Short mmCIF file of C-alpha atoms in Angstrom, two decimals:
data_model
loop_
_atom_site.label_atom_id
_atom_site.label_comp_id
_atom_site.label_asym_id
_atom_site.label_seq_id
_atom_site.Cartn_x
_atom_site.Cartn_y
_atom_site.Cartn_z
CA UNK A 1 96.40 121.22 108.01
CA UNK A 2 97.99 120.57 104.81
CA UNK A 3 100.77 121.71 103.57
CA UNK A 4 101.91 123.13 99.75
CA UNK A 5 105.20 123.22 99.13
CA UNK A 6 106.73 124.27 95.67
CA UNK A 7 109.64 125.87 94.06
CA UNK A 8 111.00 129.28 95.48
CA UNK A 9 114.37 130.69 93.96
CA UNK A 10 116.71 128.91 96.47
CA UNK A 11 114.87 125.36 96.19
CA UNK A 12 114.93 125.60 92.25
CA UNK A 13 118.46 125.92 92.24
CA UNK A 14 119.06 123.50 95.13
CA UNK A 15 120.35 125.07 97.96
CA UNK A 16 118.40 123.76 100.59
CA UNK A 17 120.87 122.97 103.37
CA UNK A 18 120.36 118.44 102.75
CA UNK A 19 121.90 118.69 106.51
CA UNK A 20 119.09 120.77 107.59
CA UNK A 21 117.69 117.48 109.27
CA UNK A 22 119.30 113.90 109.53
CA UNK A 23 117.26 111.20 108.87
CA UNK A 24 117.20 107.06 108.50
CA UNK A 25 115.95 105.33 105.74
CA UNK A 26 114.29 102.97 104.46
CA UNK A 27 113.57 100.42 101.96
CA UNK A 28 110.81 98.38 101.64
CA UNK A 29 111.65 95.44 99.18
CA UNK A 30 108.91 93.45 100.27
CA UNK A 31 105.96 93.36 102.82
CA UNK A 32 107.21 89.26 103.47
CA UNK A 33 103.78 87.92 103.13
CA UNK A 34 103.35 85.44 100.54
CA UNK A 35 100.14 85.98 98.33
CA UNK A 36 98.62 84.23 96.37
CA UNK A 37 96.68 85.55 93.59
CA UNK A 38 95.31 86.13 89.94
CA UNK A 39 98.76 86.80 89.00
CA UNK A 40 99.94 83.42 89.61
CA UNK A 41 97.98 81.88 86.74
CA UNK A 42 97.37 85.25 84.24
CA UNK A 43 98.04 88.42 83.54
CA UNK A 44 95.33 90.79 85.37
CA UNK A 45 93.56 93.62 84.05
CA UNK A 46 94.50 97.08 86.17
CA UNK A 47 93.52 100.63 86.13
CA UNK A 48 90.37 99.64 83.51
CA UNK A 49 92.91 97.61 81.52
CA UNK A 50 95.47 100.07 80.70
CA UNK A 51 97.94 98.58 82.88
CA UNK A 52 98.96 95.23 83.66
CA UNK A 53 100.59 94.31 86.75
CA UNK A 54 103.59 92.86 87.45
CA UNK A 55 104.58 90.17 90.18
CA UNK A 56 108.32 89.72 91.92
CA UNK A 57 109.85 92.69 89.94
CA UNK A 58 112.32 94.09 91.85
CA UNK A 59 115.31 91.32 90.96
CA UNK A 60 114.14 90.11 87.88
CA UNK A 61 116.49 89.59 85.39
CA UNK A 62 113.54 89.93 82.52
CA UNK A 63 113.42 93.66 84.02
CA UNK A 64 116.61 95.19 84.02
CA UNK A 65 117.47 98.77 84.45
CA UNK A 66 119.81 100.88 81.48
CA UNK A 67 123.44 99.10 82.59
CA UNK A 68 121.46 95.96 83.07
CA UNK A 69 120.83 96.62 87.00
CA UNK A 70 117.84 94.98 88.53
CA UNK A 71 114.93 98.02 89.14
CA UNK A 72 115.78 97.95 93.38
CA UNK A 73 119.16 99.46 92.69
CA UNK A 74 118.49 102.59 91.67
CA UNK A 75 117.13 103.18 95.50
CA UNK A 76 119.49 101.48 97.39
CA UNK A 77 122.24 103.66 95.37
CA UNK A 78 120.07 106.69 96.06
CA UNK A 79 120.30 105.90 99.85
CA UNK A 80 123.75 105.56 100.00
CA UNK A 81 124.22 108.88 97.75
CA UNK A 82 121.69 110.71 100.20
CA UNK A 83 123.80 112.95 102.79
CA UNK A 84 120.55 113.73 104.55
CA UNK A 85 120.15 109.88 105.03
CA UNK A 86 122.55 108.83 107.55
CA UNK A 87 121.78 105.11 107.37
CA UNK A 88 119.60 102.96 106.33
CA UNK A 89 117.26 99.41 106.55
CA UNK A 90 116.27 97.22 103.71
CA UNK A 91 113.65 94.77 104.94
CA UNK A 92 112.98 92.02 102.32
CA UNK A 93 112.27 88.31 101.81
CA UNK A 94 114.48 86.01 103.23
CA UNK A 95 114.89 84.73 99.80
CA UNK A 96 116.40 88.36 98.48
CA UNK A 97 118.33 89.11 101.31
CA UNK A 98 121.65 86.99 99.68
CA UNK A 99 121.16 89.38 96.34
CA UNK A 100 120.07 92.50 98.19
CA UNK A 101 123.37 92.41 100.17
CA UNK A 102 125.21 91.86 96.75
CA UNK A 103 123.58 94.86 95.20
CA UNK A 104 124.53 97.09 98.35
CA UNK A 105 127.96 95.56 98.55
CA UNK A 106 127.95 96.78 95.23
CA UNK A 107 127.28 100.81 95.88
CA UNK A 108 128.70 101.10 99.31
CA UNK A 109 130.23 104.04 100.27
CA UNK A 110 131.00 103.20 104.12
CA UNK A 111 127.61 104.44 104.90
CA UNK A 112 125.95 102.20 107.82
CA UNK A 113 123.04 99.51 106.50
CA UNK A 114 121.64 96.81 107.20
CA UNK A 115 119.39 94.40 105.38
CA UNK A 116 117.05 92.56 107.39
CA UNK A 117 114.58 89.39 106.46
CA UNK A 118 110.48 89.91 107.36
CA UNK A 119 108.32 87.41 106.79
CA UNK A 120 105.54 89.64 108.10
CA UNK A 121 103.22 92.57 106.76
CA UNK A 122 104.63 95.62 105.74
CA UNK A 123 103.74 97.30 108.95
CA UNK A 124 106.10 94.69 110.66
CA UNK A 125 108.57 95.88 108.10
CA UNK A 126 108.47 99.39 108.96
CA UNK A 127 108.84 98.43 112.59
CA UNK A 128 111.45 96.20 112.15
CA UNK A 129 113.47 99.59 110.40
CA UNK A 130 112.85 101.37 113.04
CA UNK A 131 114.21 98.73 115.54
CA UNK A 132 117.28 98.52 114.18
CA UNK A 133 117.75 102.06 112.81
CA UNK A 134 121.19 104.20 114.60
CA UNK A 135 118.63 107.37 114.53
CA UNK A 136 116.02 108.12 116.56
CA UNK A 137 113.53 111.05 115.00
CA UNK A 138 112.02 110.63 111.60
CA UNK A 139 112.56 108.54 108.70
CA UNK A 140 112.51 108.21 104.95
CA UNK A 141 110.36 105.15 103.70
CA UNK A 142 110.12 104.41 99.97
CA UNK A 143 109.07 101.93 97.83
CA UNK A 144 111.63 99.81 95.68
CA UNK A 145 110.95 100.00 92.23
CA UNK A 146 111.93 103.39 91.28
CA UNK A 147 114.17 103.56 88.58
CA UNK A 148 115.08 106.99 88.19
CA UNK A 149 115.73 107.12 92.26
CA UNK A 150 118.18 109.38 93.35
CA UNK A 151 120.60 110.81 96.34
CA UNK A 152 119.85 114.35 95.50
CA UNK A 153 115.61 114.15 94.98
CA UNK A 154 116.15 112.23 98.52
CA UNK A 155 117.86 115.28 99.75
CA UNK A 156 115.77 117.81 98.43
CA UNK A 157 112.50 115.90 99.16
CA UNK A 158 114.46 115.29 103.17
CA UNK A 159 114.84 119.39 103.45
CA UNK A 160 112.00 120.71 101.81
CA UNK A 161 109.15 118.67 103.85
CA UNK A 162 111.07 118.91 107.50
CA UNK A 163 111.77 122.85 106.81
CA UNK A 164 111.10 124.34 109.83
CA UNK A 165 107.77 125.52 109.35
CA UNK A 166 106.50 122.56 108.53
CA UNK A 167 107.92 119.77 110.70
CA UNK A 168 105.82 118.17 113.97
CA UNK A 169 103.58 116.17 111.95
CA UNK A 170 104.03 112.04 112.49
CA UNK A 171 103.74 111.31 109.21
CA UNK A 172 104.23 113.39 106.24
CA UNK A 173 102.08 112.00 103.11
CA UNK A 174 103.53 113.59 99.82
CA UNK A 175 101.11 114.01 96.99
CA UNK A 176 101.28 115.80 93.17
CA UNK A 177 98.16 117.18 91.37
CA UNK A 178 97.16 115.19 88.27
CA UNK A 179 98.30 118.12 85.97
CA UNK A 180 101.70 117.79 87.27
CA UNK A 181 101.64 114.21 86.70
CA UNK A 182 100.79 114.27 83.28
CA UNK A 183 102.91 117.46 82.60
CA UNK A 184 106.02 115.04 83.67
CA UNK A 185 104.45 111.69 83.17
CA UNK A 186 106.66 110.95 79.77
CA UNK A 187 104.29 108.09 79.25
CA UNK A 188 103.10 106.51 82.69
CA UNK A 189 99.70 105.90 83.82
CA UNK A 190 97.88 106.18 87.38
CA UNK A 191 94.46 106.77 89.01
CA UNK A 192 94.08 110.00 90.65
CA UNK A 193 91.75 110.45 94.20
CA UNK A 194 89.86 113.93 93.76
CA UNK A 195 90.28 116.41 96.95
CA UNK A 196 88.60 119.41 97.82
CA UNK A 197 90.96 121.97 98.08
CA UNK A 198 90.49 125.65 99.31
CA UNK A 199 86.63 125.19 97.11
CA UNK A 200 88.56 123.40 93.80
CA UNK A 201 87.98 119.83 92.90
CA UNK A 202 91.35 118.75 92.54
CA UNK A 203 92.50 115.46 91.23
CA UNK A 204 96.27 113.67 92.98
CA UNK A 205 98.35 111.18 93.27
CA UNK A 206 100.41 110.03 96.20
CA UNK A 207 103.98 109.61 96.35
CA UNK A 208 106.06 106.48 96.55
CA UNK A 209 107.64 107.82 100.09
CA UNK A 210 106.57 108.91 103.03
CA UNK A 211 108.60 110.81 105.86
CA UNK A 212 107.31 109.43 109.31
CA UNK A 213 108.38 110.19 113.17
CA UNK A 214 109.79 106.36 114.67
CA UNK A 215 108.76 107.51 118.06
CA UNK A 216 104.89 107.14 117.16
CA UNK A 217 105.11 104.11 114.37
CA UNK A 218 102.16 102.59 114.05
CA UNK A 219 102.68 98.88 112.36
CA UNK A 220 98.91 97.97 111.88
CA UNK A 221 97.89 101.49 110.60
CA UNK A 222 100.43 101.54 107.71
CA UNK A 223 99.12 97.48 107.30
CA UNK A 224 95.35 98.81 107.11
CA UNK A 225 96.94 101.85 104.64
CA UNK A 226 98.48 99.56 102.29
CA UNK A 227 95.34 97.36 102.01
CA UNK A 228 93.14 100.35 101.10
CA UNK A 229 95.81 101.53 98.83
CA UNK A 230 94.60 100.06 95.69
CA UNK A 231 90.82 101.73 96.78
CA UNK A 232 90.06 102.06 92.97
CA UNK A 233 90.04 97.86 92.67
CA UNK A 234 87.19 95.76 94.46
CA UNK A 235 89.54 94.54 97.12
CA UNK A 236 90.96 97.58 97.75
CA UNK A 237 86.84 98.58 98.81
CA UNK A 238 86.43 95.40 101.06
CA UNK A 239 89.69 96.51 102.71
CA UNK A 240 88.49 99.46 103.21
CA UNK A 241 85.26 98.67 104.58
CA UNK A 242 86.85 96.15 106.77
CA UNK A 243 89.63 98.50 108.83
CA UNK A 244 87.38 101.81 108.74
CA UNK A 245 83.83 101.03 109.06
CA UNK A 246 83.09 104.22 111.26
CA UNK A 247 84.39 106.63 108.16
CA UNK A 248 83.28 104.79 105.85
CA UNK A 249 80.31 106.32 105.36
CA UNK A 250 81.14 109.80 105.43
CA UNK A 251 84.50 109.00 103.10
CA UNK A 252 82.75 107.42 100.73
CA UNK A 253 80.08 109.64 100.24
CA UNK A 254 82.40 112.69 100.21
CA UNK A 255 84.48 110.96 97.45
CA UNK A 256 82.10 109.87 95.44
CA UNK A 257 80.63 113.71 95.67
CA UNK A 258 84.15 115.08 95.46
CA UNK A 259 83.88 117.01 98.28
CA UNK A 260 86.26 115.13 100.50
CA UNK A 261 88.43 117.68 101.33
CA UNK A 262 92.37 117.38 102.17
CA UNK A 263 92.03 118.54 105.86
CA UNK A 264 89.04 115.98 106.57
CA UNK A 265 91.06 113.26 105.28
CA UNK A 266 94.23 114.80 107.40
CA UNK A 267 91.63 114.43 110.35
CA UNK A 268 90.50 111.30 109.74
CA UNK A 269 93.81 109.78 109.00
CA UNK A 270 95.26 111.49 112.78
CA UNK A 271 92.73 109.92 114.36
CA UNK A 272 93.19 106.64 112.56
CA UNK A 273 97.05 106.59 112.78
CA UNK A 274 96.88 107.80 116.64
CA UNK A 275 99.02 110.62 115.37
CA UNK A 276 99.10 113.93 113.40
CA UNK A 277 98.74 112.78 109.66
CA UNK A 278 99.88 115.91 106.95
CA UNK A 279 98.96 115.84 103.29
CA UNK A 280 101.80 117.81 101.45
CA UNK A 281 101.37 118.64 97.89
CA UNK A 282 104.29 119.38 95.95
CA UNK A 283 105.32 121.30 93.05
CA UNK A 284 108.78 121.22 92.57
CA UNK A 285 110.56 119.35 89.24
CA UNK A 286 112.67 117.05 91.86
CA UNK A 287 109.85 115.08 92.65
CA UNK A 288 109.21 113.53 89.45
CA UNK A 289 111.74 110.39 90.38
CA UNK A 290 109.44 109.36 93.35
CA UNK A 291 106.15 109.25 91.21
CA UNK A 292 107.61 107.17 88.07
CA UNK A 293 107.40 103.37 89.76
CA UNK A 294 107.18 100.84 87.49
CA UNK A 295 104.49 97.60 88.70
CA UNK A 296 103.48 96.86 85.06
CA UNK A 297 104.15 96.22 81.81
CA UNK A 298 103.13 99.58 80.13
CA UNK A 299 105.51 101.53 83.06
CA UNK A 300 108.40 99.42 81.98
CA UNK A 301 107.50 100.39 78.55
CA UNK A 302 107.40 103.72 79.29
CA UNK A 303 110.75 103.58 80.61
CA UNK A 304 112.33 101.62 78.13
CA UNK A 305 111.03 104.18 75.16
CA UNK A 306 112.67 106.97 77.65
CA UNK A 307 115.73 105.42 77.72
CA UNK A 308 115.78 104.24 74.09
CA UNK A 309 115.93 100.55 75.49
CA UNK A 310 115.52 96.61 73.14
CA UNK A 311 111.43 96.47 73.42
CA UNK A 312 110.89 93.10 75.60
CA UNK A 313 108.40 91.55 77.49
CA UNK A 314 108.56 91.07 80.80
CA UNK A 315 107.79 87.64 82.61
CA UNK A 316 105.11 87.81 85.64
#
């Protein structure tokens, strides 16, 4: 079943208890795999050419941060600031590691990390967390190019999803309706996936985190996931109909009808995951930080204009 969660008195102020639940972390800097692809040779076309993506972002000095700190900080700070985290994994490229360790170096605060090379997919990456994780229980995963990343959201996002009402699930899949994306959007762009929910067509957009149980990781699930993830693109379809050729059929037609509702897919996904899969849409303000990533030009535009930043242009 899926699960809403929004602002009640207590949460808007923040006092959810962030040691409610203890958690690891994690952050993916890079899936290791070495593509190769349209962005090597041009700038491509994304999201019907309103967007245009960006390659090896996350340490490039042609896409710095306000203070002039390379976009990955911001969540590696955030981790460290996070009480509910109580220590975390970065899994990049061998060739980051050196400037990853720098950058945590940089914001320790005695909190336990490490930062460990994969030259894998990104479902070896989250396994390779999990393996050298001190907790055992459930974990925060998120995505490194979030600049306005914090310890608090990461706190509030920690408490308000495991509450106790809600926690059991394997993996919890945070998602925002496409009013309040545009209602805080300040400028960034996405593609929505519409949901049937409780008889409404509703449009949303996943979050860049995910909260998952270690004890039931699933590495070639969350590789199959992030292949789809980009379902909108032509590649993202031939992933799709490679890994789930049994749904297929069903999701596609559903989708395309937009009457694909949130506790199919929550079925669907369980049974694809080999564990209980939970959709959880969210209403609450903190959130905003985890759906502002920036993987093209006209997101780091958007930031710079919010942070009154020199207009540049990025390299790929």
């Amino acid at each position: 079943m899926s699960v809403e969660l929004g602002p009640n008195k207590s949460e808007s102020q923040g006092l959810i208890n962030p040691f409610a639940m203890r958690v690891s972390g994690l952050v993916v800097a890079s899936d290791g795999v070495k593509r190769h692809s349209l962005l090597d040779v041009a700038n491509t076309p994304f999201y019907g050419g309103s967007k245009i993506l960006l390659k090896d972002k996350i340490l490039n000095l042609d896409l710095l941060l306000t203070g002039g700190i390379p976009l990955i900080e911001p969540v590696i700070k955030a981790m460290f600031d996070a009480s509910a985290v109580n220590d975390f994994v970065i899994v990049g490229n061998e060739n980051q590691c050196e400037d990853l360790e720098k950058i945590a170096s940089k914001n320790s605060n005695g909190k336990a990390y490490k930062i460990i090379p994969n030259n894998g997919h990104i479902g070896d990456a989250v396994a390779l967390g999990v393996d050298n994780a001190l907790l055992s229980g459930y974990f925060f995963i998120t995505t490194s190019d979030l600049p306005y990343a914090n310890g608090q959201a990461v706190d509030f996002a920690v408490a308000d999803i495991l509450r106790g009402k809600s926690v059991g699930a394997d993996v919890y899949l945070p998602v925002v309706s496409a009013d309040f994306f545009n209602f805080h959007g300040n400028g960034w762009t996405s593609t929505f996936s519409k949901l049937q929910k409780d008889g409404a067509k509703v449009k949303y957009k996943g979050l860049n985190f995910v909260i998952a149980n270690s004890r039931s990781i699933n590495p070639q699930a969350i590789k199959q996931y992030y292949d789809i993830r980009t379902i909108h693109t032509p590649q993202g379809k031939l992933n799709a109909l490679r890994h789930f050729p049994t749904h297929l059929p069903e999701v596609a037609f559903k989708y395309l009808t937009s009457n694909l509702s949130i506790t199919r897919l929550e079925e669907i996904a369980s049974e694809w995951y080999r564990g209980e899969f939970r959709v959880v849409e969210v209403t609450d303000p903190s959130y905003v930080s985890f759906m502002k990533d920036i993987d093209t030009f006209r997101d780091y535009n958007a930031y710079r204009r919010k942070e009154f930043l020199p207009k540049t242009t990025p390299k790929r």
